[in-house]
PDB file of C-alpha atoms and ligand atoms in Angstrom:
ATOM      1  CA  MET A   1     -48.913  65.265 141.856  1.00 50.00           C
ATOM      2  CA  THR A   2     -46.934  64.284 139.152  1.00 59.00           C
ATOM      3  CA  PRO A   3     -48.161  60.753 137.523  1.00 66.00           C
ATOM      4  CA  GLY A   4     -45.620  58.313 137.560  1.00 72.00           C
ATOM      5  CA  ARG A   5     -44.389  55.863 134.927  1.00 76.00           C
ATOM      6  CA  ASP A   6     -46.673  53.021 135.948  1.00 81.00           C
ATOM      7  CA  GLU A   7     -49.871  55.132 136.046  1.00 91.00           C
ATOM      8  CA  LEU A   8     -49.337  56.656 132.517  1.00 95.00           C
ATOM      9  CA  VAL A   9     -48.584  53.233 130.931  1.00 97.00           C
ATOM     10  CA  ARG A  10     -49.596  49.997 131.845  1.00 97.00           C
ATOM     11  CA  VAL A  11     -47.151  47.368 130.626  1.00 97.00           C
ATOM     12  CA  ASP A  12     -47.686  43.917 130.599  1.00 95.00           C
ATOM     13  CA  CYS A  13     -46.137  40.506 128.741  1.00 95.00           C
ATOM     14  CA  ASP A  14     -47.804  38.280 127.140  1.00 91.00           C
ATOM     15  CA  GLY A  15     -45.472  35.235 126.675  1.00 93.00           C
ATOM     16  CA  ARG A  16     -42.992  36.530 124.435  1.00 96.00           C
ATOM     17  CA  VAL A  17     -45.041  39.452 123.234  1.00 98.00           C
ATOM     18  CA  GLY A  18     -44.769  42.802 125.140  1.00 98.00           C
ATOM     19  CA  VAL A  19     -47.847  44.955 125.617  1.00 98.00           C
ATOM     20  CA  VAL A  20     -47.586  49.099 126.305  1.00 98.00           C
ATOM     21  CA  LEU A  21     -50.755  50.410 126.756  1.00 98.00           C
ATOM     22  CA  MET A  22     -50.928  54.476 126.897  1.00 98.00           C
ATOM     23  CA  ASN A  23     -53.041  55.436 129.826  1.00 97.00           C
ATOM     24  CA  ARG A  24     -54.293  59.129 129.930  1.00 97.00           C
ATOM     25  CA  PRO A  25     -57.832  58.676 128.845  1.00 97.00           C
ATOM     26  CA  LYS A  26     -59.258  61.928 130.333  1.00 97.00           C
ATOM     27  CA  GLN A  27     -56.901  63.599 127.976  1.00 97.00           C
ATOM     28  CA  LEU A  28     -57.552  61.110 125.061  1.00 98.00           C
ATOM     29  CA  ASN A  29     -53.883  60.140 125.702  1.00 98.00           C
ATOM     30  CA  ALA A  30     -52.689  63.775 124.601  1.00 98.00           C
ATOM     31  CA  LEU A  31     -48.638  62.752 124.384  1.00 97.00           C
ATOM     32  CA  SER A  32     -47.423  64.981 127.188  1.00 95.00           C
ATOM     33  CA  GLY A  33     -43.676  65.205 127.391  1.00 93.00           C
ATOM     34  CA  GLU A  34     -43.980  62.859 130.571  1.00 94.00           C
ATOM     35  CA  LEU A  35     -46.185  60.222 128.522  1.00 96.00           C
ATOM     36  CA  MET A  36     -43.959  60.127 125.543  1.00 96.00           C
ATOM     37  CA  GLY A  37     -41.444  59.489 128.311  1.00 94.00           C
ATOM     38  CA  ALA A  38     -42.608  56.908 129.866  1.00 96.00           C
ATOM     39  CA  VAL A  39     -43.452  55.457 126.465  1.00 97.00           C
ATOM     40  CA  VAL A  40     -40.062  55.512 124.959  1.00 97.00           C
ATOM     41  CA  SER A  41     -38.840  54.054 128.705  1.00 96.00           C
ATOM     42  CA  ALA A  42     -41.272  51.175 128.301  1.00 97.00           C
ATOM     43  CA  LEU A  43     -40.837  50.346 124.740  1.00 97.00           C
ATOM     44  CA  ARG A  44     -36.964  50.637 125.444  1.00 97.00           C
ATOM     45  CA  GLU A  45     -36.742  48.479 128.199  1.00 97.00           C
ATOM     46  CA  LEU A  46     -38.877  45.836 126.290  1.00 97.00           C
ATOM     47  CA  ASP A  47     -36.393  45.750 123.502  1.00 97.00           C
ATOM     48  CA  ALA A  48     -33.743  45.086 125.452  1.00 96.00           C
ATOM     49  CA  ASP A  49     -35.216  41.898 126.921  1.00 95.00           C
ATOM     50  CA  SER A  50     -33.743  39.103 124.935  1.00 92.00           C
ATOM     51  CA  GLU A  51     -37.394  37.271 125.588  1.00 94.00           C
ATOM     52  CA  ILE A  52     -39.633  39.678 124.083  1.00 97.00           C
ATOM     53  CA  ARG A  53     -39.990  38.993 120.404  1.00 97.00           C
ATOM     54  CA  ALA A  54     -42.573  41.566 119.287  1.00 98.00           C
ATOM     55  CA  ILE A  55     -44.298  44.674 121.034  1.00 98.00           C
ATOM     56  CA  VAL A  56     -47.793  45.939 121.097  1.00 98.00           C
ATOM     57  CA  LEU A  57     -48.602  49.788 121.348  1.00 98.00           C
ATOM     58  CA  GLY A  58     -51.876  50.435 122.415  1.00 98.00           C
ATOM     59  CA  GLY A  59     -54.129  53.485 123.585  1.00 98.00           C
ATOM     60  CA  GLY A  60     -57.609  53.185 125.035  1.00 97.00           C
ATOM     61  CA  GLU A  61     -60.820  52.456 122.977  1.00 97.00           C
ATOM     62  CA  ARG A  62     -61.318  56.511 122.395  1.00 98.00           C
ATOM     63  CA  ALA A  63     -58.022  57.177 121.425  1.00 98.00           C
ATOM     64  CA  PHE A  64     -54.938  55.399 120.515  1.00 98.00           C
ATOM     65  CA  ALA A  65     -53.638  59.495 121.033  1.00 98.00           C
ATOM     66  CA  ALA A  66     -55.252  62.422 119.944  1.00 98.00           C
ATOM     67  CA  GLY A  67     -51.800  64.175 119.318  1.00 97.00           C
ATOM     68  CA  ALA A  68     -49.242  66.229 121.270  1.00 96.00           C
ATOM     69  CA  ASP A  69     -50.373  67.446 124.585  1.00 96.00           C
ATOM     70  CA  ILE A  70     -51.953  71.139 123.461  1.00 97.00           C
ATOM     71  CA  GLY A  71     -51.620  73.142 126.845  1.00 96.00           C
ATOM     72  CA  GLU A  72     -48.070  71.997 126.956  1.00 94.00           C
ATOM     73  CA  LEU A  73     -47.399  73.117 123.432  1.00 94.00           C
ATOM     74  CA  ALA A  74     -49.053  76.462 124.314  1.00 95.00           C
ATOM     75  CA  ALA A  75     -47.194  77.247 127.689  1.00 94.00           C
ATOM     76  CA  GLY A  76     -43.856  76.294 126.058  1.00 91.00           C
ATOM     77  CA  THR A  77     -41.439  78.133 123.831  1.00 92.00           C
ATOM     78  CA  PRO A  78     -39.783  77.132 120.649  1.00 91.00           C
ATOM     79  CA  ILE A  79     -36.545  77.165 122.872  1.00 92.00           C
ATOM     80  CA  SER A  80     -37.820  75.347 125.519  1.00 90.00           C
ATOM     81  CA  LEU A  81     -38.995  72.647 122.911  1.00 87.00           C
ATOM     82  CA  TYR A  82     -35.616  72.783 121.262  1.00 88.00           C
ATOM     83  CA  GLU A  83     -33.629  72.638 124.695  1.00 90.00           C
ATOM     84  CA  SER A  84     -35.620  69.783 126.166  1.00 87.00           C
ATOM     85  CA  ARG A  85     -35.257  67.926 123.173  1.00 86.00           C
ATOM     86  CA  ARG A  86     -38.886  66.602 123.395  1.00 85.00           C
ATOM     87  CA  ILE A  87     -39.303  65.513 119.616  1.00 89.00           C
ATOM     88  CA  ASP A  88     -35.782  64.145 119.336  1.00 89.00           C
ATOM     89  CA  GLN A  89     -36.634  61.278 122.056  1.00 87.00           C
ATOM     90  CA  TRP A  90     -39.366  60.248 119.384  1.00 90.00           C
ATOM     91  CA  ASP A  91     -36.536  59.039 117.105  1.00 90.00           C
ATOM     92  CA  THR A  92     -35.342  56.361 119.523  1.00 92.00           C
ATOM     93  CA  ILE A  93     -38.703  54.254 118.757  1.00 95.00           C
ATOM     94  CA  ARG A  94     -37.293  53.948 114.961  1.00 92.00           C
ATOM     95  CA  ASP A  95     -34.065  52.205 116.566  1.00 92.00           C
ATOM     96  CA  LEU A  96     -36.033  49.746 118.523  1.00 96.00           C
ATOM     97  CA  ARG A  97     -35.015  45.980 116.812  1.00 96.00           C
ATOM     98  CA  THR A  98     -38.205  44.285 118.169  1.00 97.00           C
ATOM     99  CA  PRO A  99     -41.054  44.522 115.782  1.00 98.00           C
ATOM    100  CA  LEU A 100     -43.752  47.037 117.001  1.00 98.00           C
ATOM    101  CA  VAL A 101     -47.568  46.480 116.374  1.00 98.00           C
ATOM    102  CA  ALA A 102     -49.691  49.437 117.209  1.00 98.00           C
ATOM    103  CA  ALA A 103     -53.194  48.505 118.265  1.00 98.00           C
ATOM    104  CA  VAL A 104     -55.142  51.760 117.303  1.00 98.00           C
ATOM    105  CA  SER A 105     -58.827  52.342 118.436  1.00 98.00           C
ATOM    106  CA  GLY A 106     -60.856  55.732 118.046  1.00 98.00           C
ATOM    107  CA  PHE A 107     -58.561  59.002 117.678  1.00 98.00           C
ATOM    108  CA  CYS A 108     -55.086  58.707 116.207  1.00 98.00           C
ATOM    109  CA  LEU A 109     -54.317  62.232 115.425  1.00 98.00           C
ATOM    110  CA  GLY A 110     -51.545  64.768 115.475  1.00 98.00           C
ATOM    111  CA  GLY A 111     -48.553  63.580 117.318  1.00 98.00           C
ATOM    112  CA  GLY A 112     -50.599  60.203 118.208  1.00 98.00           C
ATOM    113  CA  CYS A 113     -50.952  59.467 114.167  1.00 98.00           C
ATOM    114  CA  GLU A 114     -46.999  60.131 113.869  1.00 98.00           C
ATOM    115  CA  LEU A 115     -46.482  58.225 117.077  1.00 98.00           C
ATOM    116  CA  ALA A 116     -48.241  55.079 114.992  1.00 98.00           C
ATOM    117  CA  MET A 117     -46.510  55.323 111.759  1.00 98.00           C
ATOM    118  CA  LEU A 118     -43.213  55.051 114.299  1.00 97.00           C
ATOM    119  CA  CYS A 119     -44.729  51.416 114.511  1.00 98.00           C
ATOM    120  CA  ASP A 120     -43.811  48.138 111.973  1.00 98.00           C
ATOM    121  CA  VAL A 121     -47.701  47.273 111.365  1.00 98.00           C
ATOM    122  CA  ILE A 122     -50.760  49.167 112.364  1.00 98.00           C
ATOM    123  CA  VAL A 123     -54.056  47.205 113.226  1.00 98.00           C
ATOM    124  CA  ALA A 124     -57.116  49.351 113.145  1.00 98.00           C
ATOM    125  CA  SER A 125     -60.394  49.371 114.937  1.00 98.00           C
ATOM    126  CA  GLU A 126     -63.404  50.277 112.456  1.00 97.00           C
ATOM    127  CA  SER A 127     -63.667  52.936 115.170  1.00 95.00           C
ATOM    128  CA  ALA A 128     -60.298  54.582 114.284  1.00 98.00           C
ATOM    129  CA  LYS A 129     -59.867  57.881 112.896  1.00 98.00           C
ATOM    130  CA  PHE A 130     -56.560  59.065 111.567  1.00 98.00           C
ATOM    131  CA  GLY A 131     -55.833  62.548 110.953  1.00 98.00           C
ATOM    132  CA  GLN A 132     -52.740  65.340 111.001  1.00 98.00           C
ATOM    133  CA  PRO A 133     -55.133  68.289 112.113  1.00 98.00           C
ATOM    134  CA  GLU A 134     -52.190  70.649 113.211  1.00 98.00           C
ATOM    135  CA  ILE A 135     -53.154  73.375 110.661  1.00 98.00           C
ATOM    136  CA  ASN A 136     -56.212  74.052 112.612  1.00 98.00           C
ATOM    137  CA  LEU A 137     -53.790  74.733 115.321  1.00 97.00           C
ATOM    138  CA  GLY A 138     -51.516  77.220 113.303  1.00 97.00           C
ATOM    139  CA  VAL A 139     -48.867  74.956 113.445  1.00 96.00           C
ATOM    140  CA  LEU A 140     -47.781  71.320 111.219  1.00 97.00           C
ATOM    141  CA  PRO A 141     -46.901  68.271 111.951  1.00 97.00           C
ATOM    142  CA  GLY A 142     -43.463  67.974 113.757  1.00 95.00           C
ATOM    143  CA  ALA A 143     -42.696  64.453 114.275  1.00 95.00           C
ATOM    144  CA  GLY A 144     -42.532  63.567 110.905  1.00 95.00           C
ATOM    145  CA  GLY A 145     -46.124  63.331 109.757  1.00 97.00           C
ATOM    146  CA  THR A 146     -45.408  65.570 106.328  1.00 98.00           C
ATOM    147  CA  GLN A 147     -42.849  62.622 105.549  1.00 97.00           C
ATOM    148  CA  ARG A 148     -44.276  59.345 106.712  1.00 97.00           C
ATOM    149  CA  LEU A 149     -47.769  60.083 106.166  1.00 98.00           C
ATOM    150  CA  THR A 150     -46.608  61.020 102.237  1.00 98.00           C
ATOM    151  CA  ARG A 151     -44.982  57.961 101.867  1.00 96.00           C
ATOM    152  CA  ALA A 152     -47.841  55.731 103.403  1.00 96.00           C
ATOM    153  CA  VAL A 153     -50.740  57.650 101.225  1.00 97.00           C
ATOM    154  CA  GLY A 154     -49.037  59.222  98.605  1.00 97.00           C
ATOM    155  CA  LYS A 155     -49.014  63.097  98.046  1.00 98.00           C
ATOM    156  CA  ALA A 156     -52.303  64.167  96.944  1.00 98.00           C
ATOM    157  CA  VAL A 157     -53.840  62.467 100.285  1.00 98.00           C
ATOM    158  CA  ALA A 158     -51.418  63.610 102.462  1.00 98.00           C
ATOM    159  CA  MET A 159     -51.788  67.145 101.134  1.00 98.00           C
ATOM    160  CA  ASP A 160     -55.213  67.065 101.556  1.00 98.00           C
ATOM    161  CA  MET A 161     -55.278  65.710 105.218  1.00 98.00           C
ATOM    162  CA  ILE A 162     -52.554  68.197 106.242  1.00 98.00           C
ATOM    163  CA  LEU A 163     -53.844  71.203 104.891  1.00 98.00           C
ATOM    164  CA  THR A 164     -57.327  70.572 105.365  1.00 98.00           C
ATOM    165  CA  GLY A 165     -57.258  68.625 108.464  1.00 98.00           C
ATOM    166  CA  ARG A 166     -59.335  65.907 107.069  1.00 98.00           C
ATOM    167  CA  MET A 167     -59.434  62.683 109.064  1.00 98.00           C
ATOM    168  CA  LEU A 168     -59.304  59.190 107.483  1.00 98.00           C
ATOM    169  CA  SER A 169     -61.580  56.694 108.231  1.00 98.00           C
ATOM    170  CA  ALA A 170     -60.124  52.924 109.178  1.00 98.00           C
ATOM    171  CA  ARG A 171     -61.459  51.864 105.745  1.00 98.00           C
ATOM    172  CA  GLU A 172     -60.068  54.527 103.776  1.00 98.00           C
ATOM    173  CA  ALA A 173     -56.538  54.267 105.825  1.00 98.00           C
ATOM    174  CA  LEU A 174     -56.198  50.624 104.539  1.00 98.00           C
ATOM    175  CA  GLY A 175     -57.154  50.989 101.102  1.00 98.00           C
ATOM    176  CA  LEU A 176     -54.236  53.885 101.401  1.00 97.00           C
ATOM    177  CA  GLY A 177     -51.699  51.574 102.975  1.00 97.00           C
ATOM    178  CA  LEU A 178     -51.265  53.259 105.919  1.00 98.00           C
ATOM    179  CA  VAL A 179     -52.669  50.335 108.148  1.00 98.00           C
ATOM    180  CA  ALA A 180     -52.270  46.835 107.652  1.00 98.00           C
ATOM    181  CA  ARG A 181     -55.821  45.476 108.869  1.00 98.00           C
ATOM    182  CA  VAL A 182     -58.583  46.765 110.206  1.00 98.00           C
ATOM    183  CA  VAL A 183     -61.009  44.633 112.466  1.00 98.00           C
ATOM    184  CA  ALA A 184     -64.080  44.820 114.164  1.00 97.00           C
ATOM    185  CA  LYS A 185     -64.389  47.409 117.181  1.00 95.00           C
ATOM    186  CA  GLU A 186     -64.184  45.141 120.163  1.00 95.00           C
ATOM    187  CA  ALA A 187     -61.306  43.093 118.583  1.00 96.00           C
ATOM    188  CA  TRP A 188     -58.513  46.117 118.240  1.00 96.00           C
ATOM    189  CA  LEU A 189     -56.409  44.786 120.958  1.00 97.00           C
ATOM    190  CA  ASP A 190     -56.844  40.919 120.770  1.00 97.00           C
ATOM    191  CA  GLU A 191     -55.898  41.262 116.942  1.00 97.00           C
ATOM    192  CA  ALA A 192     -53.027  43.430 117.284  1.00 98.00           C
ATOM    193  CA  LYS A 193     -51.712  40.757 120.155  1.00 98.00           C
ATOM    194  CA  ARG A 194     -52.584  37.844 117.889  1.00 98.00           C
ATOM    195  CA  VAL A 195     -50.442  39.609 115.106  1.00 98.00           C
ATOM    196  CA  ALA A 196     -47.688  39.997 117.520  1.00 98.00           C
ATOM    197  CA  ARG A 197     -47.727  36.640 118.831  1.00 98.00           C
ATOM    198  CA  GLU A 198     -47.348  35.819 115.195  1.00 97.00           C
ATOM    199  CA  ILE A 199     -44.546  37.526 114.494  1.00 98.00           C
ATOM    200  CA  ALA A 200     -43.272  36.630 117.988  1.00 97.00           C
ATOM    201  CA  ALA A 201     -43.254  32.652 116.847  1.00 96.00           C
ATOM    202  CA  LYS A 202     -40.824  33.455 113.669  1.00 96.00           C
ATOM    203  CA  ALA A 203     -37.198  33.598 113.821  1.00 96.00           C
ATOM    204  CA  PRO A 204     -36.568  36.701 115.401  1.00 95.00           C
ATOM    205  CA  VAL A 205     -32.956  37.488 113.867  1.00 96.00           C
ATOM    206  CA  ALA A 206     -34.732  36.999 110.624  1.00 97.00           C
ATOM    207  CA  ALA A 207     -37.702  39.329 111.838  1.00 97.00           C
ATOM    208  CA  ARG A 208     -35.231  42.243 112.892  1.00 96.00           C
ATOM    209  CA  LEU A 209     -33.304  41.898 110.014  1.00 97.00           C
ATOM    210  CA  ALA A 210     -36.392  42.201 107.804  1.00 98.00           C
ATOM    211  CA  LYS A 211     -37.782  45.082 109.558  1.00 97.00           C
ATOM    212  CA  GLU A 212     -34.455  47.035 109.197  1.00 96.00           C
ATOM    213  CA  ALA A 213     -34.625  46.256 105.784  1.00 97.00           C
ATOM    214  CA  ILE A 214     -37.986  47.354 104.861  1.00 97.00           C
ATOM    215  CA  ASP A 215     -36.811  50.496 106.773  1.00 95.00           C
ATOM    216  CA  GLN A 216     -34.039  50.946 104.382  1.00 95.00           C
ATOM    217  CA  ALA A 217     -36.729  50.979 101.761  1.00 94.00           C
ATOM    218  CA  PHE A 218     -37.463  54.533 102.951  1.00 91.00           C
ATOM    219  CA  GLU A 219     -33.634  55.988 103.223  1.00 91.00           C
ATOM    220  CA  THR A 220     -31.654  54.938 100.674  1.00 95.00           C
ATOM    221  CA  PRO A 221     -31.868  54.501  97.265  1.00 96.00           C
ATOM    222  CA  LEU A 222     -32.911  51.152  95.534  1.00 97.00           C
ATOM    223  CA  ALA A 223     -29.535  49.660  94.664  1.00 97.00           C
ATOM    224  CA  ALA A 224     -28.289  50.339  98.049  1.00 97.00           C
ATOM    225  CA  GLY A 225     -31.624  49.021  99.437  1.00 97.00           C
ATOM    226  CA  ILE A 226     -31.008  46.076  97.445  1.00 97.00           C
ATOM    227  CA  ALA A 227     -27.515  45.630  98.632  1.00 98.00           C
ATOM    228  CA  PHE A 228     -28.322  46.005 102.108  1.00 97.00           C
ATOM    229  CA  GLU A 229     -31.015  43.500 101.857  1.00 98.00           C
ATOM    230  CA  ARG A 230     -28.423  40.745 100.451  1.00 98.00           C
ATOM    231  CA  ARG A 231     -26.108  41.283 103.384  1.00 97.00           C
ATOM    232  CA  ALA A 232     -28.949  40.986 105.633  1.00 98.00           C
ATOM    233  CA  PHE A 233     -30.323  37.585 104.226  1.00 98.00           C
ATOM    234  CA  TYR A 234     -26.519  35.932 104.199  1.00 97.00           C
ATOM    235  CA  LEU A 235     -26.925  37.125 108.058  1.00 97.00           C
ATOM    236  CA  ALA A 236     -30.021  35.661 108.376  1.00 97.00           C
ATOM    237  CA  ARG A 237     -28.690  32.400 106.627  1.00 97.00           C
ATOM    238  CA  ALA A 238     -25.871  32.409 109.255  1.00 97.00           C
ATOM    239  CA  SER A 239     -28.228  32.235 111.997  1.00 96.00           C
ATOM    240  CA  GLU A 240     -28.725  28.741 113.882  1.00 96.00           C
ATOM    241  CA  ASP A 241     -32.130  29.668 113.223  1.00 96.00           C
ATOM    242  CA  ALA A 242     -32.098  29.553 109.449  1.00 97.00           C
ATOM    243  CA  GLY A 243     -30.395  26.112 110.016  1.00 96.00           C
ATOM    244  CA  GLU A 244     -33.354  25.105 111.939  1.00 96.00           C
ATOM    245  CA  GLY A 245     -35.950  26.495 109.641  1.00 96.00           C
ATOM    246  CA  LEU A 246     -35.029  24.854 106.442  1.00 96.00           C
ATOM    247  CA  GLN A 247     -34.308  21.725 108.057  1.00 96.00           C
ATOM    248  CA  ALA A 248     -37.387  21.650 109.794  1.00 96.00           C
ATOM    249  CA  PHE A 249     -39.284  22.252 106.213  1.00 96.00           C
ATOM    250  CA  VAL A 250     -37.452  19.315 104.790  1.00 97.00           C
ATOM    251  CA  GLU A 251     -38.295  16.836 107.719  1.00 97.00           C
ATOM    252  CA  LYS A 252     -41.933  18.288 107.318  1.00 97.00           C
ATOM    253  CA  ARG A 253     -42.229  19.203 111.116  1.00 96.00           C
ATOM    254  CA  ALA A 254     -42.926  22.793 113.040  1.00 95.00           C
ATOM    255  CA  PRO A 255     -39.395  24.889 113.245  1.00 95.00           C
ATOM    256  CA  ASP A 256     -38.004  25.467 116.778  1.00 94.00           C
ATOM    257  CA  PHE A 257     -36.544  28.999 116.571  1.00 95.00           C
ATOM    258  CA  LYS A 258     -34.234  29.886 119.669  1.00 92.00           C
ATOM    259  CA  GLY A 259     -33.305  33.299 118.393  1.00 90.00           C
ATOM    260  CA  ARG A 260     -29.686  32.744 117.713  1.00 91.00           C
TER     261      ARG A 260
HETATM  262  N1  CO8 B 301     -53.768  67.938 124.209  1.00 64.14           N
HETATM  263  C1  CO8 B 301     -54.848  67.944 124.992  1.00 64.14           C
HETATM  264  N2  CO8 B 301     -55.546  67.584 125.514  1.00 64.14           N
HETATM  265  C2  CO8 B 301     -56.477  67.195 124.557  1.00 64.14           C
HETATM  266  C3  CO8 B 301     -56.276  66.818 123.470  1.00 64.14           C
HETATM  267  C4  CO8 B 301     -54.862  67.451 122.851  1.00 64.14           C
HETATM  268  N3  CO8 B 301     -54.168  67.084 121.654  1.00 64.14           N
HETATM  269  N4  CO8 B 301     -57.116  66.437 122.916  1.00 64.14           N
HETATM  270  C5  CO8 B 301     -58.379  66.387 123.751  1.00 64.14           C
HETATM  271  N5  CO8 B 301     -57.783  66.616 124.869  1.00 64.14           N
HETATM  272  C6  CO8 B 301     -58.672  66.808 125.758  1.00 64.14           C
HETATM  273  C7  CO8 B 301     -59.529  67.728 125.718  1.00 64.14           C
HETATM  274  O1  CO8 B 301     -59.206  68.986 125.848  1.00 64.14           O
HETATM  275  C8  CO8 B 301     -60.390  67.193 126.511  1.00 64.14           C
HETATM  276  O2  CO8 B 301     -60.159  67.850 128.168  1.00 64.14           O
HETATM  277  P1  CO8 B 301     -61.519  68.492 129.134  1.00 64.14           P
HETATM  278  O3  CO8 B 301     -62.385  67.356 129.405  1.00 64.14           O
HETATM  279  O4  CO8 B 301     -60.569  68.650 130.541  1.00 64.14           O
HETATM  280  O5  CO8 B 301     -62.024  69.522 128.473  1.00 64.14           O
HETATM  281  C9  CO8 B 301     -60.680  65.870 126.521  1.00 64.14           C
HETATM  282  O6  CO8 B 301     -59.362  65.487 126.123  1.00 64.14           O
HETATM  283  C10 CO8 B 301     -61.728  65.297 125.746  1.00 64.14           C
HETATM  284  O7  CO8 B 301     -61.460  66.195 124.559  1.00 64.14           O
HETATM  285  P2  CO8 B 301     -62.948  66.553 123.853  1.00 64.14           P
HETATM  286  O8  CO8 B 301     -64.266  67.023 124.839  1.00 64.14           O
HETATM  287  O9  CO8 B 301     -62.280  67.400 122.854  1.00 64.14           O
HETATM  288  O10 CO8 B 301     -63.612  65.222 122.930  1.00 64.14           O
HETATM  289  P3  CO8 B 301     -64.718  65.239 121.691  1.00 64.14           P
HETATM  290  O11 CO8 B 301     -64.611  63.788 121.396  1.00 64.14           O
HETATM  291  O12 CO8 B 301     -65.238  66.085 121.631  1.00 64.14           O
HETATM  292  O13 CO8 B 301     -63.189  65.530 120.442  1.00 64.14           O
HETATM  293  C11 CO8 B 301     -61.339  65.490 119.221  1.00 64.14           C
HETATM  294  C12 CO8 B 301     -62.210  64.658 120.575  1.00 64.14           C
HETATM  295  C13 CO8 B 301     -61.647  65.977 118.222  1.00 64.14           C
HETATM  296  C14 CO8 B 301     -60.034  64.415 119.205  1.00 64.14           C
HETATM  297  C15 CO8 B 301     -61.002  66.712 119.736  1.00 64.14           C
HETATM  298  O14 CO8 B 301     -60.436  66.606 121.537  1.00 64.14           O
HETATM  299  C16 CO8 B 301     -59.717  67.502 119.351  1.00 64.14           C
HETATM  300  O15 CO8 B 301     -59.864  68.035 118.435  1.00 64.14           O
HETATM  301  N6  CO8 B 301     -58.186  67.419 119.996  1.00 64.14           N
HETATM  302  C17 CO8 B 301     -57.113  68.091 119.398  1.00 64.14           C
HETATM  303  C18 CO8 B 301     -56.670  67.042 117.772  1.00 64.14           C
HETATM  304  C19 CO8 B 301     -55.584  67.644 117.608  1.00 64.14           C
HETATM  305  O16 CO8 B 301     -55.451  68.915 117.110  1.00 64.14           O
HETATM  306  N7  CO8 B 301     -54.233  67.456 117.480  1.00 64.14           N
HETATM  307  C20 CO8 B 301     -52.901  67.520 117.482  1.00 64.14           C
HETATM  308  C21 CO8 B 301     -52.079  68.220 118.290  1.00 64.14           C
HETATM  309  S1  CO8 B 301     -50.785  69.057 117.701  1.00 64.14           S
HETATM  310  C22 CO8 B 301     -49.900  67.810 117.522  1.00 64.14           C
HETATM  311  O17 CO8 B 301     -50.151  66.508 117.649  1.00 64.14           O
HETATM  312  C23 CO8 B 301     -48.188  68.330 117.123  1.00 64.14           C
HETATM  313  C24 CO8 B 301     -47.210  66.834 116.974  1.00 64.14           C
HETATM  314  C25 CO8 B 301     -45.835  68.021 117.133  1.00 64.14           C
HETATM  315  C26 CO8 B 301     -44.844  66.865 117.377  1.00 64.14           C
HETATM  316  C27 CO8 B 301     -44.590  66.790 118.917  1.00 64.14           C
HETATM  317  C28 CO8 B 301     -44.099  67.434 119.869  1.00 64.14           C
HETATM  318  C29 CO8 B 301     -43.694  67.296 121.435  1.00 64.14           C
END
C-alpha cells in the first residue's frame, strides 16, 4: 500500500513555528518521489499560513536523509525523471518566503545534503555527516549540490567531497560555513526549534525580505544585490512593524510585532 502524506511526514505547529519531520526511518529517509512530494506539500501549506513565521525541517536521529531513493533512480529512466519533473519540484522550496531551519542529525547525504542546503539555516547534531557521495553510484549531484555546496564551502572542499565522496563531520561543516550551529547529539531538534522560535519572534516582513536579500547574494552581481537590499530596506521601513520596533527601542520596551 502506498503510504499517505501523514505517514511520510509528521507536521506539527509549536506556536508560530511549523515543524515538518520526514518519516521513512527504515530507509534513512531516502527521498522517494512520494516523500519529496509530501515534504514540498507540507512546507507550502505552512508557508501559506500567516500564523507561521518560521519552519523547521528535520529527519530522524539516524538520518536527516541519506539521499534520493536509489531504488527509484535505478528503476527510472532519464526520460521518466524528466517527464515527472521530479527534481523541478525541489525548486519550489527556494521560493518559500518563510525562513526554514534544517534540523540535521546523522546522515545528510546526496539529495539529503542538497535539501538541507535549500534551507536558510542548518542546525546540526555533533553526529551529523554531510556528503555528496553520488560519484560512488556513477552519477553526480542533480539537485543543486555542485552549485550550492561550492558556494557554501568553496571550490577545493566541494571538489574533494564530490569527486571522492568524502563526508564532512558536523564540526568540519561548521568550520567551512556549511552549517550555522553544532549542538550536542540529543539537542539537535530542540535547538533547531529554539532558533526557529527566535526567528519567529522577529518582525516577519523584515525577516522574509532579509532572507530574499541574502539569497540575491547568490544570484546577482554585487551592485544589483545592493540595489535589491536597499529597496527591501525601504519596504521593511514602510511596515507597521518597523514603526513599532523603532518606537519600542526609543521607549525602552519590547516590541510587539504584528506581521504588517
Ligand atoms: N536510497 C534508498 N535506500 C537507502 C538509501 C538511499 N539513498 N540510503 C540508505 N538506504 C536504505 C538501505 O538500503 C538499507 O535498507 P535495507 O535495510 O532494506 O537494506 C537502510 O536504508 C539502512 O541503510 P544501511 O544498512 O546501508 O545503513 P548503514 O548504517 O550501513 O549505512 C549509509 C548508511 C552510509 C548512509 C548507506 O546507507 C549509504 O551509503 N546510503 C546511500 C547514500 C547515497 O549514496 N546517497 C546518494 C543517493 S543519489 C542522490 O541523492 C542523487 C540526488 C539527485 C537529485 C534528486 C533526484 C530525484
